[in-house]
Short mmCIF file of C-alpha atoms in Angstrom, two decimals:
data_model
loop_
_atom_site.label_atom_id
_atom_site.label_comp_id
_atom_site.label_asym_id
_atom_site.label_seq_id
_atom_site.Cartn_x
_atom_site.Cartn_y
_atom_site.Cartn_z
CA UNK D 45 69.13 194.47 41.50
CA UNK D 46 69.98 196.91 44.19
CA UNK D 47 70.56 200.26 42.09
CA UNK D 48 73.75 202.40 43.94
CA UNK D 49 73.04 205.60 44.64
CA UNK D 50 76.52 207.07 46.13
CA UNK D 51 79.78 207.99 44.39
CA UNK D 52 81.51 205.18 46.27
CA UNK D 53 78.50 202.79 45.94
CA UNK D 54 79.35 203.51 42.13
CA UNK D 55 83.19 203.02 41.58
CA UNK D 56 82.45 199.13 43.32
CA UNK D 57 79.51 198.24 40.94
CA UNK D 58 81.66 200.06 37.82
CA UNK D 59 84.97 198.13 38.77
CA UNK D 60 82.98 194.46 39.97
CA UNK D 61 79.90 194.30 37.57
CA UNK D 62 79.64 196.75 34.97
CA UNK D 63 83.12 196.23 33.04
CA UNK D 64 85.34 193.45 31.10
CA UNK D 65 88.23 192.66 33.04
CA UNK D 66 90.09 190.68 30.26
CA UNK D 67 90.85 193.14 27.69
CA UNK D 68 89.54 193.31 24.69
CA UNK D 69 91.63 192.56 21.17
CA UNK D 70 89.75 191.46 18.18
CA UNK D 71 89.52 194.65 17.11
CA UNK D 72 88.68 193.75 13.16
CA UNK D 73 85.04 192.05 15.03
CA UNK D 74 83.28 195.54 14.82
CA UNK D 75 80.98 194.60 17.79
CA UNK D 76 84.20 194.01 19.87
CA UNK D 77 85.34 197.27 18.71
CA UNK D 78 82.18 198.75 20.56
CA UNK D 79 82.34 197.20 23.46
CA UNK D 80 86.04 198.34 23.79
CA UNK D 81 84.98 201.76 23.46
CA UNK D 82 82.24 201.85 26.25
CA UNK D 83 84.84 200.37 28.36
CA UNK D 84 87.00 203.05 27.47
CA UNK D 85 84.27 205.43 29.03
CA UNK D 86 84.03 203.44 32.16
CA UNK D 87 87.44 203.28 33.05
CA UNK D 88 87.42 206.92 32.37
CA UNK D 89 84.77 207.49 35.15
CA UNK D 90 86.32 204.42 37.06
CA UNK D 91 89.55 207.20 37.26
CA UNK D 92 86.80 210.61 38.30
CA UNK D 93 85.02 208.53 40.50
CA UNK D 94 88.56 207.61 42.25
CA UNK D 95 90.27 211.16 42.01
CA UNK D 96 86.85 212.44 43.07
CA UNK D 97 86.59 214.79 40.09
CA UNK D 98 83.43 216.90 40.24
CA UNK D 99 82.16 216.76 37.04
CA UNK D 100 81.96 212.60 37.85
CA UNK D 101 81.01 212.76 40.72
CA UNK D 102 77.69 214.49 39.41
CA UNK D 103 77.43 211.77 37.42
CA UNK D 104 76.68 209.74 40.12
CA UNK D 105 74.40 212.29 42.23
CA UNK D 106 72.47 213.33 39.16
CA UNK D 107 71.58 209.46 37.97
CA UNK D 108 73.50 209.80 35.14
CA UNK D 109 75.12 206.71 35.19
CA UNK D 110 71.71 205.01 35.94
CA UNK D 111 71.09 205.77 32.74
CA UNK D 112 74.49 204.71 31.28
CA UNK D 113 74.47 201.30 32.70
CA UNK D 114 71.04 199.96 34.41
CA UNK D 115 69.42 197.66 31.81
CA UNK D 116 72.84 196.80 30.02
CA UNK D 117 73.16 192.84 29.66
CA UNK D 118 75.53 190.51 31.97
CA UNK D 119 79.33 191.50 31.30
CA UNK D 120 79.77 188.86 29.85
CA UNK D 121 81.76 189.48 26.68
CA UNK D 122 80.29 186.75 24.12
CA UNK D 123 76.81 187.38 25.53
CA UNK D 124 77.20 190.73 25.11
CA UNK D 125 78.77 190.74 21.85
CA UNK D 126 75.68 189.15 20.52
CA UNK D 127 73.35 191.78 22.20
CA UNK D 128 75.40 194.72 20.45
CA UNK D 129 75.63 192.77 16.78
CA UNK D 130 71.70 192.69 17.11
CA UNK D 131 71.50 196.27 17.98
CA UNK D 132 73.78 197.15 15.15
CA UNK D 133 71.47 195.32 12.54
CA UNK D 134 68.58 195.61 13.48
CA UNK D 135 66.40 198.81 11.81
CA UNK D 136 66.85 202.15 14.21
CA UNK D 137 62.78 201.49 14.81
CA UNK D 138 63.32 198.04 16.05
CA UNK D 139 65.83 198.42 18.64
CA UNK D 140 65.08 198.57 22.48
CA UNK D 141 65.61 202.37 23.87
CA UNK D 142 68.67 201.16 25.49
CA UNK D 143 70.29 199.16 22.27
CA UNK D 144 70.00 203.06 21.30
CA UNK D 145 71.20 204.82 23.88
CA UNK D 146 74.49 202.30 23.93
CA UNK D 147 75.36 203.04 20.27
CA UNK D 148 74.78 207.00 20.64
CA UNK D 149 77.08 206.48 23.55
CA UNK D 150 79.80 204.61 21.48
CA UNK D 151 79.45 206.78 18.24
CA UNK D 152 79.85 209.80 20.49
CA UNK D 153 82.58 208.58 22.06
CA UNK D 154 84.21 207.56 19.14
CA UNK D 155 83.98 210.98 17.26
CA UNK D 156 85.11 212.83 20.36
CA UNK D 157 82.31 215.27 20.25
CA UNK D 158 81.47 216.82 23.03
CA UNK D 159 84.59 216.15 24.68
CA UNK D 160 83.37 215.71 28.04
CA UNK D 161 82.05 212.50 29.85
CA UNK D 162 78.73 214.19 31.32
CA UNK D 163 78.33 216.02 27.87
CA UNK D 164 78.21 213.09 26.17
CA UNK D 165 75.38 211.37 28.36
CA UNK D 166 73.69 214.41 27.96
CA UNK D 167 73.77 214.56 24.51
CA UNK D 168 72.93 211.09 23.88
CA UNK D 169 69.86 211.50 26.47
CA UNK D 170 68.73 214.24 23.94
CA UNK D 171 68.83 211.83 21.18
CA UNK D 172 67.19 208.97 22.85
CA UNK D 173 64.07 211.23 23.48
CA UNK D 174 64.19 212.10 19.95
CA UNK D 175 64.30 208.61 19.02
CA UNK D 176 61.43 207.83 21.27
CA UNK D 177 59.19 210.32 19.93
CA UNK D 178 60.32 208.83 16.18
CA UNK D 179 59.71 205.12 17.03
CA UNK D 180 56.49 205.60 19.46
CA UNK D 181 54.82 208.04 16.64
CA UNK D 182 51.74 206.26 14.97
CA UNK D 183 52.87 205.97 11.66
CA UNK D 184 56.26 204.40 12.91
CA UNK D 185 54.21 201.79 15.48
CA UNK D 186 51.53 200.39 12.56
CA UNK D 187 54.59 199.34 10.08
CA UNK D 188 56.87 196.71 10.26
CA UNK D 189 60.67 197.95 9.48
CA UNK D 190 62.24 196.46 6.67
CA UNK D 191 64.22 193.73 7.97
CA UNK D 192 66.86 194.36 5.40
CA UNK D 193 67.51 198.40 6.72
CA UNK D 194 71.07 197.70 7.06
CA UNK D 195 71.97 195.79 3.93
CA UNK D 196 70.12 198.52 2.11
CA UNK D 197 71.59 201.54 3.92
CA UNK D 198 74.61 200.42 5.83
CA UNK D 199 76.02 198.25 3.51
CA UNK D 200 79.27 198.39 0.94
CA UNK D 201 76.86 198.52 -1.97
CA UNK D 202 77.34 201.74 -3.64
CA UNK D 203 75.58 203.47 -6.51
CA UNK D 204 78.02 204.43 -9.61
CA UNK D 205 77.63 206.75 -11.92
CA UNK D 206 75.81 205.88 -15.39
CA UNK D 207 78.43 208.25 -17.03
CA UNK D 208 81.34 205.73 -16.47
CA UNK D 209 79.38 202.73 -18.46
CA UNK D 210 78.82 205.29 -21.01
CA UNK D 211 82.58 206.03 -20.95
CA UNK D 212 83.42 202.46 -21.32
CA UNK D 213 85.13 202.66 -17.98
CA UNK D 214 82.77 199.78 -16.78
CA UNK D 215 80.31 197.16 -18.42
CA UNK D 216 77.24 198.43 -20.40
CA UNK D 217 74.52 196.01 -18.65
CA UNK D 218 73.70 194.13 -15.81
CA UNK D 219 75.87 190.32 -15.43
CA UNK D 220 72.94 189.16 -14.46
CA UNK D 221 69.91 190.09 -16.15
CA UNK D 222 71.93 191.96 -19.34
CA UNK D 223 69.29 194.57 -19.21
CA UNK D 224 71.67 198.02 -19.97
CA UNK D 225 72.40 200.28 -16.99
CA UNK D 226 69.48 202.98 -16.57
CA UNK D 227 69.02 205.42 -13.51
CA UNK D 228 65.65 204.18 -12.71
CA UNK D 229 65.19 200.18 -12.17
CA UNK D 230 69.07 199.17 -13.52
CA UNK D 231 70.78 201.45 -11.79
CA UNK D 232 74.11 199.88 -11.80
CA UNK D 233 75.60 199.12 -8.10
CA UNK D 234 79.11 197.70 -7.28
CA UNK D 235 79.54 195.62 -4.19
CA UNK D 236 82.38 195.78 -1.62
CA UNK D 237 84.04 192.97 -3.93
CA UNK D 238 83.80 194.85 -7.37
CA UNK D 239 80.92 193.27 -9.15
CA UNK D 240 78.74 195.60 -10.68
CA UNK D 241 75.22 194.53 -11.07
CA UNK D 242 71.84 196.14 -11.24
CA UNK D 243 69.50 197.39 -8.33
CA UNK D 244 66.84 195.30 -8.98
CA UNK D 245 68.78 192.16 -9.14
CA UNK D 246 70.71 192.77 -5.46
CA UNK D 247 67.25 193.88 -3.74
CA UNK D 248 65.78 190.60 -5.23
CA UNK D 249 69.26 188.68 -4.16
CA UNK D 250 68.80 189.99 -0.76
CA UNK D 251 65.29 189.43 -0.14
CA UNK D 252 65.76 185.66 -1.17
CA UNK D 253 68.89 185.32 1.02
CA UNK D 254 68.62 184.08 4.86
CA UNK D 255 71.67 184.70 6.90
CA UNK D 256 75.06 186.01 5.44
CA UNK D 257 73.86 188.49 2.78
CA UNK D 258 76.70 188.07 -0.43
CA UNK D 259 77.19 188.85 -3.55
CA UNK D 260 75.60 186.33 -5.59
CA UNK D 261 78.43 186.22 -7.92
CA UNK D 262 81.33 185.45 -6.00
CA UNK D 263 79.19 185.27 -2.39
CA UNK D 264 81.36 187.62 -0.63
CA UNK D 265 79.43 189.87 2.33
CA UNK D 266 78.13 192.72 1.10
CA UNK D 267 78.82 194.51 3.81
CA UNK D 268 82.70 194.45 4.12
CA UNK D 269 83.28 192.24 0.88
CA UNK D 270 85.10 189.36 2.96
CA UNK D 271 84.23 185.78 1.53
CA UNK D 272 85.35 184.92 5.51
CA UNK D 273 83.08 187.21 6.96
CA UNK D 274 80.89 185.88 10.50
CA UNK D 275 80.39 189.15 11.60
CA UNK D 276 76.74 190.02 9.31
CA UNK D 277 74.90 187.25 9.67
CA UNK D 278 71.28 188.05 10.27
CA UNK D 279 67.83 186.64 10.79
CA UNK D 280 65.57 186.99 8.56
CA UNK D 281 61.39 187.09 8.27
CA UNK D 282 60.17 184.03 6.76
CA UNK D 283 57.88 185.94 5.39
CA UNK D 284 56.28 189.73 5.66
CA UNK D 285 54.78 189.41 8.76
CA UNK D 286 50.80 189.55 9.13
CA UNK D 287 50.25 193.49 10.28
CA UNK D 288 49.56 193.91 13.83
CA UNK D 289 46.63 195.71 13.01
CA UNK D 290 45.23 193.14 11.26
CA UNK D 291 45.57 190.95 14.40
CA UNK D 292 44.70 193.39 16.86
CA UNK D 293 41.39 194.00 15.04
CA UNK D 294 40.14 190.46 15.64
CA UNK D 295 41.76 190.27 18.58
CA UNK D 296 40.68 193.51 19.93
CA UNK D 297 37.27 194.09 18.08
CA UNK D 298 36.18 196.39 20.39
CA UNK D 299 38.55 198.65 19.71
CA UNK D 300 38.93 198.13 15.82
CA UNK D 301 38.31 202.07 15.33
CA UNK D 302 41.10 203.17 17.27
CA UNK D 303 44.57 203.73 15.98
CA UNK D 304 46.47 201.56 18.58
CA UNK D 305 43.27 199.62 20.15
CA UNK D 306 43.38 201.21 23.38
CA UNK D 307 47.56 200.28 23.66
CA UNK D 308 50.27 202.51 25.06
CA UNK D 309 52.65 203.19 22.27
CA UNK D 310 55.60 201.33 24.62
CA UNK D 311 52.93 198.05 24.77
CA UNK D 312 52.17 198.40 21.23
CA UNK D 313 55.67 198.26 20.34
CA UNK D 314 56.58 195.32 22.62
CA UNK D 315 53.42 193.67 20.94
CA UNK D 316 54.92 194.09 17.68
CA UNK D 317 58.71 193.20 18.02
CA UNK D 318 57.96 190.29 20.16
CA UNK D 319 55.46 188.60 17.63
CA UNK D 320 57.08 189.88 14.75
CA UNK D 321 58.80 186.38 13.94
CA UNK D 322 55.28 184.45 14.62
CA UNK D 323 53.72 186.93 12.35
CA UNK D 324 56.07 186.11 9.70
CA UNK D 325 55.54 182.48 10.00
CA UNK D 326 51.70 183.20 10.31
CA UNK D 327 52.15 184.85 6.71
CA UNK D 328 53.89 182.09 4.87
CA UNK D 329 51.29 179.70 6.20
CA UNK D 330 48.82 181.43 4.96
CA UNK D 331 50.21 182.26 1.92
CA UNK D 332 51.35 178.16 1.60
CA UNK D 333 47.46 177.23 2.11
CA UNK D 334 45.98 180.07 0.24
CA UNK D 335 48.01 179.03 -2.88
CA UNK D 336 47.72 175.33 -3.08
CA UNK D 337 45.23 172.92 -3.23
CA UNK D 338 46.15 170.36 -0.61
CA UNK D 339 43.64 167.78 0.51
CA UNK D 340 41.97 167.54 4.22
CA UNK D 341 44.36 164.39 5.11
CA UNK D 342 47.09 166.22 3.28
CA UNK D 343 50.09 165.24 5.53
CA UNK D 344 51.46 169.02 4.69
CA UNK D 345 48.47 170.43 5.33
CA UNK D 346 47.86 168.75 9.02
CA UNK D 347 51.20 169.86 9.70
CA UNK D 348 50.64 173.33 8.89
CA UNK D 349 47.36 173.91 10.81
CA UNK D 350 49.73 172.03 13.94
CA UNK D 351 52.48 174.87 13.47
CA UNK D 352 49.66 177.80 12.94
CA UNK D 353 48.14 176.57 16.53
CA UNK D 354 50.94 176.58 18.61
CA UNK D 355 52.21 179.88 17.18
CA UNK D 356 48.72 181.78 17.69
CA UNK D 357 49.12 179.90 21.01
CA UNK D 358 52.53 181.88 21.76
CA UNK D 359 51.17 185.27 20.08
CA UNK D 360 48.27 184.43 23.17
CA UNK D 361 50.63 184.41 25.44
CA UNK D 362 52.41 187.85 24.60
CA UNK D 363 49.52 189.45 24.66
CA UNK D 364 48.63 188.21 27.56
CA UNK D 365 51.81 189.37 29.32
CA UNK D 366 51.99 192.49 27.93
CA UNK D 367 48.02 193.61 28.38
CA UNK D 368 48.48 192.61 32.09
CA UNK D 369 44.97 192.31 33.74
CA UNK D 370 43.33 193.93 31.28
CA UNK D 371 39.92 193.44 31.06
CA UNK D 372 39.79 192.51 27.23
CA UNK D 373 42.29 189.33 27.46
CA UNK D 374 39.19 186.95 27.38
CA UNK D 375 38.27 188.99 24.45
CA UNK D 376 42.14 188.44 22.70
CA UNK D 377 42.01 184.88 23.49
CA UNK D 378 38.45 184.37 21.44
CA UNK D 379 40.09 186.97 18.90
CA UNK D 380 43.16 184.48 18.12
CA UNK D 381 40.60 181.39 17.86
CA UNK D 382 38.92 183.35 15.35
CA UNK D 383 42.13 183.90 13.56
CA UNK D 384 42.86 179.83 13.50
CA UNK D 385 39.97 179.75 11.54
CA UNK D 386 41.19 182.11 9.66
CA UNK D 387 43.97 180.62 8.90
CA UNK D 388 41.79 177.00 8.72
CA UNK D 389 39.32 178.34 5.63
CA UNK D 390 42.37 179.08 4.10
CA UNK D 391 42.93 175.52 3.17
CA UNK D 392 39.56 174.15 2.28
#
């Protein structure tokens, strides 16, 4: 893509390629409701850029808007509706920079604060460094963010005061488990639809749920409480996925004593978020062999090994993409054959 680089180079690719020309109505889809407001900012500097205002037009001499809009997806509205609802749920660590820097752009936006345009690039450059320094730090690169970050912290589930089951103003004990309400593992939670049930029995609802996370009473979203609701479906690991680490160090022996094995922290992230399905599914097949005794012929047991193959056969590949012409990608590839026989003693 030819990046523009003049005010006037600007207001074509703003007005032909970097907005939504039909406009934008389901406002009660959230992600729709986020797109709407970035295109509100557009037209906004669609308007400076044409009345020549100087505050836009530095904008576009400073590379500002390089940063607002290179390395956006296609303008295409259900495409890009998908890319935003998998920024929104995805853990803060696990998004790419610019999922970020798109929802600091929107929330700013939306609050009003600073009020104007180039002030609020600014301000949501600051916070992008910050979040680079947060999700590039060592401690943040060697874990594997809870898949589950926004049910637990985003979500319509709401912690409620012990005093009102004491007062009789709600139930006593859990509907599910009838343990009594405590402020350590019962604490008693309502949900966007009004059931009340203990902590421990929504974390261990949510963890066994794949897509739409509900209530398991009446299986409304638990989220926005509508029994309708399309909007908060998410993936799902299959399983906790196998550390990177743990790969890395028989991939990478020879550099098993250093923190990252030799990585940039950008690599080593893009390791870790684009194997982090395999590594789930690496997990669960271990944890499937490792916990039952299946013969060498056993038709489940063939067709595990087959599935652990080809997906140490695609973690190969990433790492082979993202190491570039290192000189230790011989080394990875005998690492991962060492790790399918791993994952081969497992079952004898």
């Amino acid at each position: 893509m030819i990046v523009p680089k003049t005010a006037e180079a600007w207001l074509f690719e703003l007005q032909h390629r970097k907005s939504f020309h039909n406009p934008i109505v389901d406002l009660s889809n959230p992600y729709g409701t986020a797109i709407r407001t970035y295109q509100t900012l557009t037209n906004s500097i669609i308007d400076g850029l044409r009345r020549k205002n100087t505050e836009v037009l530095s904008l576009a001499t400073e590379g500002l808007l390089h940063e607002l809009y290179i390395g956006l997806p296609e303008f295409d509205y259900e495409s890009f509706k998908h890319w935003v609802r998998d920024a929104t749920l995805k853990h803060p660590l696990r998004r790419t920079a610019k999922q970020y820097h798109f929802l600091a752009i929107v929330r700013l936006q939306t609050c009003g604060e600073p009020s104007s345009t180039k002030a609020k690039v600014l301000e949501a450059a600051v916070e992008l460094e910050d979040w680079k320094a947060r999700v590039y730090a060592s401690q943040s690169l060697l874990k594997d963010p809870d898949p589950l970050y926004f049910f637990r912290n985003k979500n319509g589930i709401r912690e409620i005061d012990l005093a009102l089951s004491k007062k009789g103003e709600i139930a006593q004990d859990c509907l599910i488990c009838t343990n009594v309400f405590d402020k350590t593992v019962h604490t008693a939670m309502r949900a966007p639809c009004g059931h009340i049930i203990c902590k421990r029995c929504f974390d261990k609802w949510l963890l066994q749920t794949t897509g739409k996370y509900t209530c398991p009473l009446c299986r409304a979203c638990v989220v926005c409480g509508n029994n309708e609701c399309t909007y908060h479906d998410v993936h799902q690991d299959r399983a906790p996925p196998v550390p990177i680490p743990d790969i890395l160090d028989r991939v990478l022996p020879e550099h098993s004593g250093e923190l990252l094995h030799g990585l940039a922290p950008e690599q080593y992230w893009t390791l870790r978020e684009r194997t982090r399905t395999d590594r789930g599914i690496l997990r669960w097949i271990e944890d499937v062999l490792a916990t039952n005794e299946l013969s060498a012929q056993d038709p489940v047991r063939l067709r595990l090994l087959k599935d652990a193959k080809e997906v140490v056969a695609r973690v190969t590949n990433v790492i082979r993409e993202v190491l570039g012409k290192r000189e230790d990608i011989e080394c990875a590839r005998c690492g991962l054959r060492l790790y399918s026989l791993h994952i081969l003693s497992l079952s004898r």
